[in-house]
XYZ file of C-alpha atoms in Angstrom:
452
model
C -81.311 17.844 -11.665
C -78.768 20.661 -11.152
C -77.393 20.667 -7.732
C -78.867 23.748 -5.233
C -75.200 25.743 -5.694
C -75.984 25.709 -9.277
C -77.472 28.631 -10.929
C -81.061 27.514 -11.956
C -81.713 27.851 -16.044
C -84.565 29.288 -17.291
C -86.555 29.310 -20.815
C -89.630 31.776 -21.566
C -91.847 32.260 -24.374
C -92.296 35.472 -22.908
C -90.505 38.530 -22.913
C -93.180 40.299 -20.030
C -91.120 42.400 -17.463
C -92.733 40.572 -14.632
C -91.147 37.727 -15.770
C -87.610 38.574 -16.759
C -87.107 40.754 -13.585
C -87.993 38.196 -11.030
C -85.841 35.547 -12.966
C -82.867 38.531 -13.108
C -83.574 39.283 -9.347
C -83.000 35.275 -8.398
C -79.910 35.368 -10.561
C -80.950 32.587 -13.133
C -79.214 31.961 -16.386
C -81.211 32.113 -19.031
C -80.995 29.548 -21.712
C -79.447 29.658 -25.186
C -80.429 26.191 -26.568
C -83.562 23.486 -25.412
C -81.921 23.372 -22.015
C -83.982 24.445 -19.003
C -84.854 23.505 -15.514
C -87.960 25.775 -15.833
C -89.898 26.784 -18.765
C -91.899 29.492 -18.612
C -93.961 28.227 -21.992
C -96.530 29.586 -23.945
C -99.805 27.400 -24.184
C -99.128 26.363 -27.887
C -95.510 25.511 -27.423
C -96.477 23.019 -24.357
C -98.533 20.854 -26.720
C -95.465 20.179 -28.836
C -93.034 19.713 -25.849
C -95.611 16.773 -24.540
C -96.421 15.448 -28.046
C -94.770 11.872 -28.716
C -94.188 12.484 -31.916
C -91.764 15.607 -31.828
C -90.360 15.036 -28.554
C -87.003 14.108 -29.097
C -86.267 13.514 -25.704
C -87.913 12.941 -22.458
C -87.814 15.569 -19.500
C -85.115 15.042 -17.248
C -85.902 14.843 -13.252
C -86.146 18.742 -11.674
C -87.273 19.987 -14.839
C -90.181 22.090 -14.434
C -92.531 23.662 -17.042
C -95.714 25.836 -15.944
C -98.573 23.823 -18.089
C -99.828 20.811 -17.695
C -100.312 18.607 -21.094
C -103.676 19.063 -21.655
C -104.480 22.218 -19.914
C -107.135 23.119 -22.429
C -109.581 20.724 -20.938
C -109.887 23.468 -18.382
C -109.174 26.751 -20.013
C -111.202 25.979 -23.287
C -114.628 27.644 -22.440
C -116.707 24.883 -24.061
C -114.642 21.884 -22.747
C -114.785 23.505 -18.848
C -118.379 23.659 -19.061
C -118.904 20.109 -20.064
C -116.591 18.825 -17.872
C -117.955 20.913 -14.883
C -121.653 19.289 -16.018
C -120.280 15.871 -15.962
C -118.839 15.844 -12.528
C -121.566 17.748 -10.986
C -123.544 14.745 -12.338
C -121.274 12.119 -11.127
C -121.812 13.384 -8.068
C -125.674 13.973 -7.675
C -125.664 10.212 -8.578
C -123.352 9.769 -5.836
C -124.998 11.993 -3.179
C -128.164 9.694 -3.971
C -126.177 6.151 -3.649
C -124.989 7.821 -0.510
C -128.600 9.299 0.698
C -129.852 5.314 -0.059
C -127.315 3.607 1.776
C -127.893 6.396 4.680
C -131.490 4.998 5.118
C -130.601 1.346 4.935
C -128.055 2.180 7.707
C -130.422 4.135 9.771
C -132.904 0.604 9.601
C -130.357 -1.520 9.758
C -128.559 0.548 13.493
C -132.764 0.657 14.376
C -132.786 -3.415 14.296
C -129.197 -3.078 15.848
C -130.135 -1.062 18.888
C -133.220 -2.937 19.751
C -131.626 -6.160 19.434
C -128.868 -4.339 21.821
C -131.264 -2.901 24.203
C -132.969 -6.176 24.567
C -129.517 -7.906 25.912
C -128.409 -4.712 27.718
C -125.598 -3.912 25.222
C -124.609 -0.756 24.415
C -126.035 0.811 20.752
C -123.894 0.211 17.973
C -122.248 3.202 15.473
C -123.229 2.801 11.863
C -122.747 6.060 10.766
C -120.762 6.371 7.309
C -118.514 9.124 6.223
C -120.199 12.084 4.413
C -119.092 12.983 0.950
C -118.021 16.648 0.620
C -121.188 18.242 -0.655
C -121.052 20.123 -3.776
C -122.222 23.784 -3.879
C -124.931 24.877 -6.321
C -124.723 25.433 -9.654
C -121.621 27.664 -10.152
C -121.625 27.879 -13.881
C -124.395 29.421 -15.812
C -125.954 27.212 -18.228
C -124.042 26.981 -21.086
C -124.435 25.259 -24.485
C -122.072 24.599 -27.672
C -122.641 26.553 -31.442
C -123.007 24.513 -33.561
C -123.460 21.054 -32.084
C -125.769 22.304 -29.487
C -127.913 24.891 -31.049
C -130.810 22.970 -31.484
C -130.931 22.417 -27.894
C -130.282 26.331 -27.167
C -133.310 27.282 -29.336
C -135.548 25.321 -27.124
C -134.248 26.562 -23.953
C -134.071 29.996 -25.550
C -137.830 30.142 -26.136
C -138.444 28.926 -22.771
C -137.639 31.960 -21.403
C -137.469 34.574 -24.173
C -136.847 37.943 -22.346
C -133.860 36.651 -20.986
C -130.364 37.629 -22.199
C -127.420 35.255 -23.170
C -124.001 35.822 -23.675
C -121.773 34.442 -26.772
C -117.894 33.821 -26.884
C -116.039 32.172 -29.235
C -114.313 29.166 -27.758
C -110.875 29.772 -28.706
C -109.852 33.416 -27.763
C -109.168 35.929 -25.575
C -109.368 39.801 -23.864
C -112.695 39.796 -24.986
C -112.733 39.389 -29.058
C -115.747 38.054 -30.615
C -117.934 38.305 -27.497
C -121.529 39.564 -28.110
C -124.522 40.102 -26.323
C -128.193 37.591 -27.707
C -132.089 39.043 -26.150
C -132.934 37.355 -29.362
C -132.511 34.623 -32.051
C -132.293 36.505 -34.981
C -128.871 38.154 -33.448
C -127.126 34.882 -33.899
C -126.975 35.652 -37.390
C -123.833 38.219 -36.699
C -122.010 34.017 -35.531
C -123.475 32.553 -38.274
C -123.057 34.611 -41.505
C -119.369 35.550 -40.115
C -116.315 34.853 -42.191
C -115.266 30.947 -41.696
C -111.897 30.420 -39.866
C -108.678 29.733 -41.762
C -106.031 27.663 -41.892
C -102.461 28.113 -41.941
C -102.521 28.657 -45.385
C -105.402 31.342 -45.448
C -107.572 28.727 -46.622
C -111.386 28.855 -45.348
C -112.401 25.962 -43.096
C -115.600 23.975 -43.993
C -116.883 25.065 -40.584
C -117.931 27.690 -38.720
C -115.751 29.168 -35.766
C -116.804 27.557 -32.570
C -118.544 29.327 -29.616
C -120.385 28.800 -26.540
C -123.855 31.017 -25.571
C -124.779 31.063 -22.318
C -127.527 32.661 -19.889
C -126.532 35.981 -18.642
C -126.246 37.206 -15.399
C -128.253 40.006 -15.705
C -128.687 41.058 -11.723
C -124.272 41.228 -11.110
C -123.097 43.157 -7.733
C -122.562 46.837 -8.105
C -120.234 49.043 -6.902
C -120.877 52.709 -7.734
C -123.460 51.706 -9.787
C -120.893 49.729 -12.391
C -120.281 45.741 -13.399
C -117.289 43.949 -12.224
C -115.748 40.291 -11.998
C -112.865 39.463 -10.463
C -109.461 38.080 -11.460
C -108.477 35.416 -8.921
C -104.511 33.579 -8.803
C -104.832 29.824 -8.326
C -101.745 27.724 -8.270
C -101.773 24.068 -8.811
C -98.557 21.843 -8.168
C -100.378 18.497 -8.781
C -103.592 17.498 -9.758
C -103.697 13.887 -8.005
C -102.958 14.080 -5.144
C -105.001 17.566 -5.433
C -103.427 20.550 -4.088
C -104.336 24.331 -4.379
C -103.230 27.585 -3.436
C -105.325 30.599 -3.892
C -103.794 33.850 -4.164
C -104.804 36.951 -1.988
C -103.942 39.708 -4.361
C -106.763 39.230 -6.775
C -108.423 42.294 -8.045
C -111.789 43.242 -9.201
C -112.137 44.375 -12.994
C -114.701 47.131 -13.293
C -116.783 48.716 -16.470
C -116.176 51.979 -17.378
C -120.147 53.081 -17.977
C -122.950 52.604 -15.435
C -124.734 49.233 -15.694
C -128.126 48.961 -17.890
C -130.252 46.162 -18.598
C -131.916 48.847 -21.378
C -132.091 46.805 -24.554
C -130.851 49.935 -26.291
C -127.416 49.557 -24.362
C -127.397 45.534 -24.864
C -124.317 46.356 -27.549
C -122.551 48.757 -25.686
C -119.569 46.884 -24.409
C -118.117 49.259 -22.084
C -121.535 48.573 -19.998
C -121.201 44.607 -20.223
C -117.430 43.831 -20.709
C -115.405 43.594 -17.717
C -112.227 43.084 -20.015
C -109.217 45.396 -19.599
C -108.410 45.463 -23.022
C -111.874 45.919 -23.794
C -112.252 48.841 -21.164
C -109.263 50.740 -22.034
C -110.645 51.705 -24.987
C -113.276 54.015 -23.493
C -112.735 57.220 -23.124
C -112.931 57.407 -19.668
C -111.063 54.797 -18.875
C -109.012 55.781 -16.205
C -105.081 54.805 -16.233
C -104.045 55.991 -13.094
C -106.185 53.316 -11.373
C -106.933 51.405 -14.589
C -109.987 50.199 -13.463
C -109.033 47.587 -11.135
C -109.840 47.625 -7.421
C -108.117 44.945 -4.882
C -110.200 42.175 -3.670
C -109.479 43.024 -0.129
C -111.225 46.368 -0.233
C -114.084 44.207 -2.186
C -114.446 42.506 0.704
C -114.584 44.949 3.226
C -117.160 46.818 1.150
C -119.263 43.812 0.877
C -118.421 43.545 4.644
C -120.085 47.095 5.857
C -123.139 46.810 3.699
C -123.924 43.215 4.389
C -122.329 42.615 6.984
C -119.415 40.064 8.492
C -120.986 36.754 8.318
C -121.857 37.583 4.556
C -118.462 38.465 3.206
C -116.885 35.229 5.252
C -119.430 32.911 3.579
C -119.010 34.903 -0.131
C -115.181 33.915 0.741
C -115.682 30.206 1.389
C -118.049 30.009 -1.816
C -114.999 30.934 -3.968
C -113.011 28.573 -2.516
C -115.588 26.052 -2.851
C -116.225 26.418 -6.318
C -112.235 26.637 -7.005
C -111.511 23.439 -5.504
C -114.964 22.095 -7.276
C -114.406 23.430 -10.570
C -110.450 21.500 -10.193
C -111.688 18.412 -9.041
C -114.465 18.045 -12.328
C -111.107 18.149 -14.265
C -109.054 16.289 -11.883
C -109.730 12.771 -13.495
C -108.343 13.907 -16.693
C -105.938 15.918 -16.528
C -102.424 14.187 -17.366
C -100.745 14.676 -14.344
C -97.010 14.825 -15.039
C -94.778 15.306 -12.107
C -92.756 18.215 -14.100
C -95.740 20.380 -14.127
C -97.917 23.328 -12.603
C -100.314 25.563 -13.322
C -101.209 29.153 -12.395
C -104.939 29.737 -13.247
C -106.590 32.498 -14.013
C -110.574 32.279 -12.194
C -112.615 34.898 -13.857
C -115.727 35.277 -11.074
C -119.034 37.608 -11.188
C -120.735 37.802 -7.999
C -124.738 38.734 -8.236
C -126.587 41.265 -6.398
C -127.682 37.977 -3.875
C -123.708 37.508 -2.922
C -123.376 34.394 -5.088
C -120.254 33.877 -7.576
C -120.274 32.132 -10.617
C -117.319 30.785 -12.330
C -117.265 32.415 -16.257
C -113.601 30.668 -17.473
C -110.699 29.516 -16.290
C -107.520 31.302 -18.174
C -104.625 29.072 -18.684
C -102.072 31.854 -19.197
C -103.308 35.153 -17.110
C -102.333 38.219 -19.099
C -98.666 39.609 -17.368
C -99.413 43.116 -19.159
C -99.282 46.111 -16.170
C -101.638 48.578 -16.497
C -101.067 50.488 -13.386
C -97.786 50.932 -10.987
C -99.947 48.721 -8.412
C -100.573 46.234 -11.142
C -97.075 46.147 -12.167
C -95.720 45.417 -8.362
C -98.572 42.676 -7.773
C -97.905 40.680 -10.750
C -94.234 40.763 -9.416
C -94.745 39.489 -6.297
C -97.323 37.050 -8.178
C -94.173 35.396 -10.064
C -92.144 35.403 -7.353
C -94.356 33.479 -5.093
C -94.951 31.472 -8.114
C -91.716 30.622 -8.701
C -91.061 29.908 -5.173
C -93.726 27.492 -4.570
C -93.077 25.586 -7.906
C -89.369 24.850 -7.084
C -89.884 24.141 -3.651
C -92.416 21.697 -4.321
C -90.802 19.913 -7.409
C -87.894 19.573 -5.486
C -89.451 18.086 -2.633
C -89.267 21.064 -0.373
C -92.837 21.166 0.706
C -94.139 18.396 2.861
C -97.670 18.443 3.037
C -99.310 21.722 4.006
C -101.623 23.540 6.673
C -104.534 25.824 6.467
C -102.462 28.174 8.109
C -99.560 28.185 6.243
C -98.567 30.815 3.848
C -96.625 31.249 1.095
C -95.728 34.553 0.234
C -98.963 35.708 -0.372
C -100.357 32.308 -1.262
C -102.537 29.633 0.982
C -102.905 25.986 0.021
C -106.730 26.016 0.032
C -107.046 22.053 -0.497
C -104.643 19.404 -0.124
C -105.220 15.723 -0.616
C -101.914 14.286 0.661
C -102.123 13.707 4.792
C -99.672 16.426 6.287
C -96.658 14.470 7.260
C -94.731 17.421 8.910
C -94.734 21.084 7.790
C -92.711 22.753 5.300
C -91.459 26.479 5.193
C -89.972 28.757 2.694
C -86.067 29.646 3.023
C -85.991 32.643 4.993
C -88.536 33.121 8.049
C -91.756 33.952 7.248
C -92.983 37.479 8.984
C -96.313 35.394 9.700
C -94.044 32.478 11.876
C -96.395 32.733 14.529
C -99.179 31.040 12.524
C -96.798 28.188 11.051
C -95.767 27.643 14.798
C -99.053 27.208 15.860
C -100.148 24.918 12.901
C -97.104 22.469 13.632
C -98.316 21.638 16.692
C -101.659 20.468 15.157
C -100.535 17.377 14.324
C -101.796 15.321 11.581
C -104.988 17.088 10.252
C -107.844 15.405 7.987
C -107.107 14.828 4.266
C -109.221 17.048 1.764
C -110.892 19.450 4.348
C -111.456 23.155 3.029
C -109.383 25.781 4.327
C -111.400 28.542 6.132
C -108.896 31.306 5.947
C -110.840 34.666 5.926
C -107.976 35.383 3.176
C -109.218 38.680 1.517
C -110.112 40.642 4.869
């Protein structure tokens, strides 16, 4: 580890101006050979810089790189969605163990305070600890092509008017995604060209997607579909810990939503993607289609009022922290690493979000002067947090502590004392007052009101 006075070096994959500029501004070197203390990496490059058989060497202490090893068991759309389904039933089993021993507690502290009452002793406590309860279904049902098709048919014909959603597992910004109200449509997945090697060869199988059901009732605003882009940061996966990023923004359709089966192609009615969008030609590229979650929330606020935005709030952050924690158990956990998410989010017309991917590189293309100065102070806060914590800067953290404009949402390790950034934080009041908490219980949710 280079010593503080030393000029940090940096390597990117990534020549994005949100990145060069805030490594510029902080007066890092950038490197000229394999050298780094933090690397900036794309997603393929990280699987050869962890793989045992071309890594040369091992990564030195204060060495930093933004992926974790096997990311993808997150990010891949067909591999979140079976991990997510696995945990949620790891923990209905538990929530029923739990629910059992609950009743054999309640007879046994029955038997307990009868047998007390009966020699004047006072009733005994055999309560037991309740296990964080996990929210509803978050994702929508979701099935693999090919391996699970068989299974989609029958759930297809269960409930034929309803409309699914197909993405191919293994790209981005919206390419290959299409639109199924019935099975005959398929046919544009399976008569498409085979994928091909490095070689241009043709694979002997088919490309791989996911299908699943559509949310066909999504919020409107001005009468058009949105999701929204939320930041997460993770600096380690065990012991947990999150930040969640306040300068999310909503993504929003050019054309007015339709469930008409006439407009069930049209993707500028159904794609929320900005690539996708910008192709219309209304698209707008003073405002590019983006609105800040903030003035989400205080629309959501005056037509539904306070209580309804706050709980919409604490759903995201419950199915953030979920949605980590299903992967949590896998995820290699090397102490050089972390990870800034990218939560794509529909909320329906009944206030509840669902969780459509998880993006393991966020695009760092601007769109929009706003866009270009939040991504900024995105990396920058980034930045900061990473170094800080691999360095051992940040000692446990508070629900009221911020970090530029991150919160730690969830944090497993006990809060031994309470870190700060260099430089005073405008917001000192609020670290102040959270120091002289004292010790505060280990993986409670934050309830920050964040976005108002």
């Amino acid at each position: 580890m280079r010593r503080e006075n030393e000029r940090i070096v940096y390597r990117t994959d990534f020549d994005k101006y949100v990145l060069i500029s805030n490594f510029e501004r902080l007066g890092w070197t950038r490197s000229t050979d394999e050298d780094f203390d933090i690397y900036w990496a794309s997603v393929h490059n990280v699987r050869g810089l962890f793989n045992p058989e071309v890594l040369s060497k091992r990564l030195r202490d204060g060495q930093v790189v933004n992926h974790f090893p096997n990311h993808y068991e997150l990010t891949r759309k067909d591999l979140m969605a079976r991990n997510i389904k696995r945990y949620r039933r790891e923990r209905e089993r538990q929530a029923l163990q739990e629910q059992a021993e609950e009743r054999f507690l309640e007879s046994l502290s029955s038997f307990a305070s009868f047998a007390a009452r009966k020699k004047g002793q006072s009733e005994p406590n055999l309560s037991m600890p309740q296990v964080d309860r996990v929210p509803p279904e978050w994702v929508p049902a979701t099935y693999s092509l090919p391996n699970d098709y068989a299974i989609f048919v029958e759930e297809f014909r269960k409930s034929p008017n309803s409309t699914w959603i197909a993405k191919p597992t293994g790209k981005a910004q919206g390419r290959g995604i299409f639109l199924v109200s019935k099975l005959n449509q398929l046919k544009r997945w399976s008569n498409a060209p085979k994928e091909k090697n490095q070689q241009g060869q043709p694979l002997p199988f088919r490309e791989p997607y996911i299908i699943s059901r559509y949310i066909s009732n999504p919020l409107l605003v001005g009468g058009k579909k949105f999701d929204m882009r939320l930041y997460v940061l993770v600096t380690s996966y065990r012991p947990l810990k999150v930040f969640l990023y306040r300068g999310g923004f909503c993504r929003f359709c050019v054309e007015q939503y339709s469930t008409d089966v006439a407009e069930i192609d049209n993707i500028f009615v159904h794609l929320t993607n900005v690539a996708i969008q910008k192709q219309a030609e209304d698209y707008n590229e003073q405002h590019g289609g983006k609105w800040a979650i903030s003035d989400l929330m205080l629309f959501i606020e005056s037509t539904r009022g306070r209580a309804a935005s706050e709980k919409l709030a604490s759903d995201m952050e419950q199915i953030i922290v979920h949605t980590l924690k299903a992967v949590q158990g896998i995820i290699v956990n090397d102490k050089h690493c972390f990870e800034m998410y990218g939560f794509d989010v529909l909320i329906d017309k009944d206030l509840r979000p669902w969780l459509l991917e998880v993006n393991a590189s966020p695009s760092m293309t601007t769109t929009t002067e706003d866009d270009r100065l939040l991504k900024l102070r995105l990396i920058n806060d980034v930045l900061n947090i990473a170094i800080q914590e691999k360095r051992g800067q940040l000692e446990g953290c508070d629900d009221d502590l911020i970090l530029g404009d991150f919160a730690c949402i969830f944090d497993e390790k006990p809060k031994v004392n309470l870190g700060t950034r260099s430089g005073e934080d405008p917001r000192s009041e609020r670290n102040e007052r959270s120091s002289s908490r004292g010790p505060r219980r280990s993986n409670s949710f934050s309830r920050t009101g964040y976005w108002r």
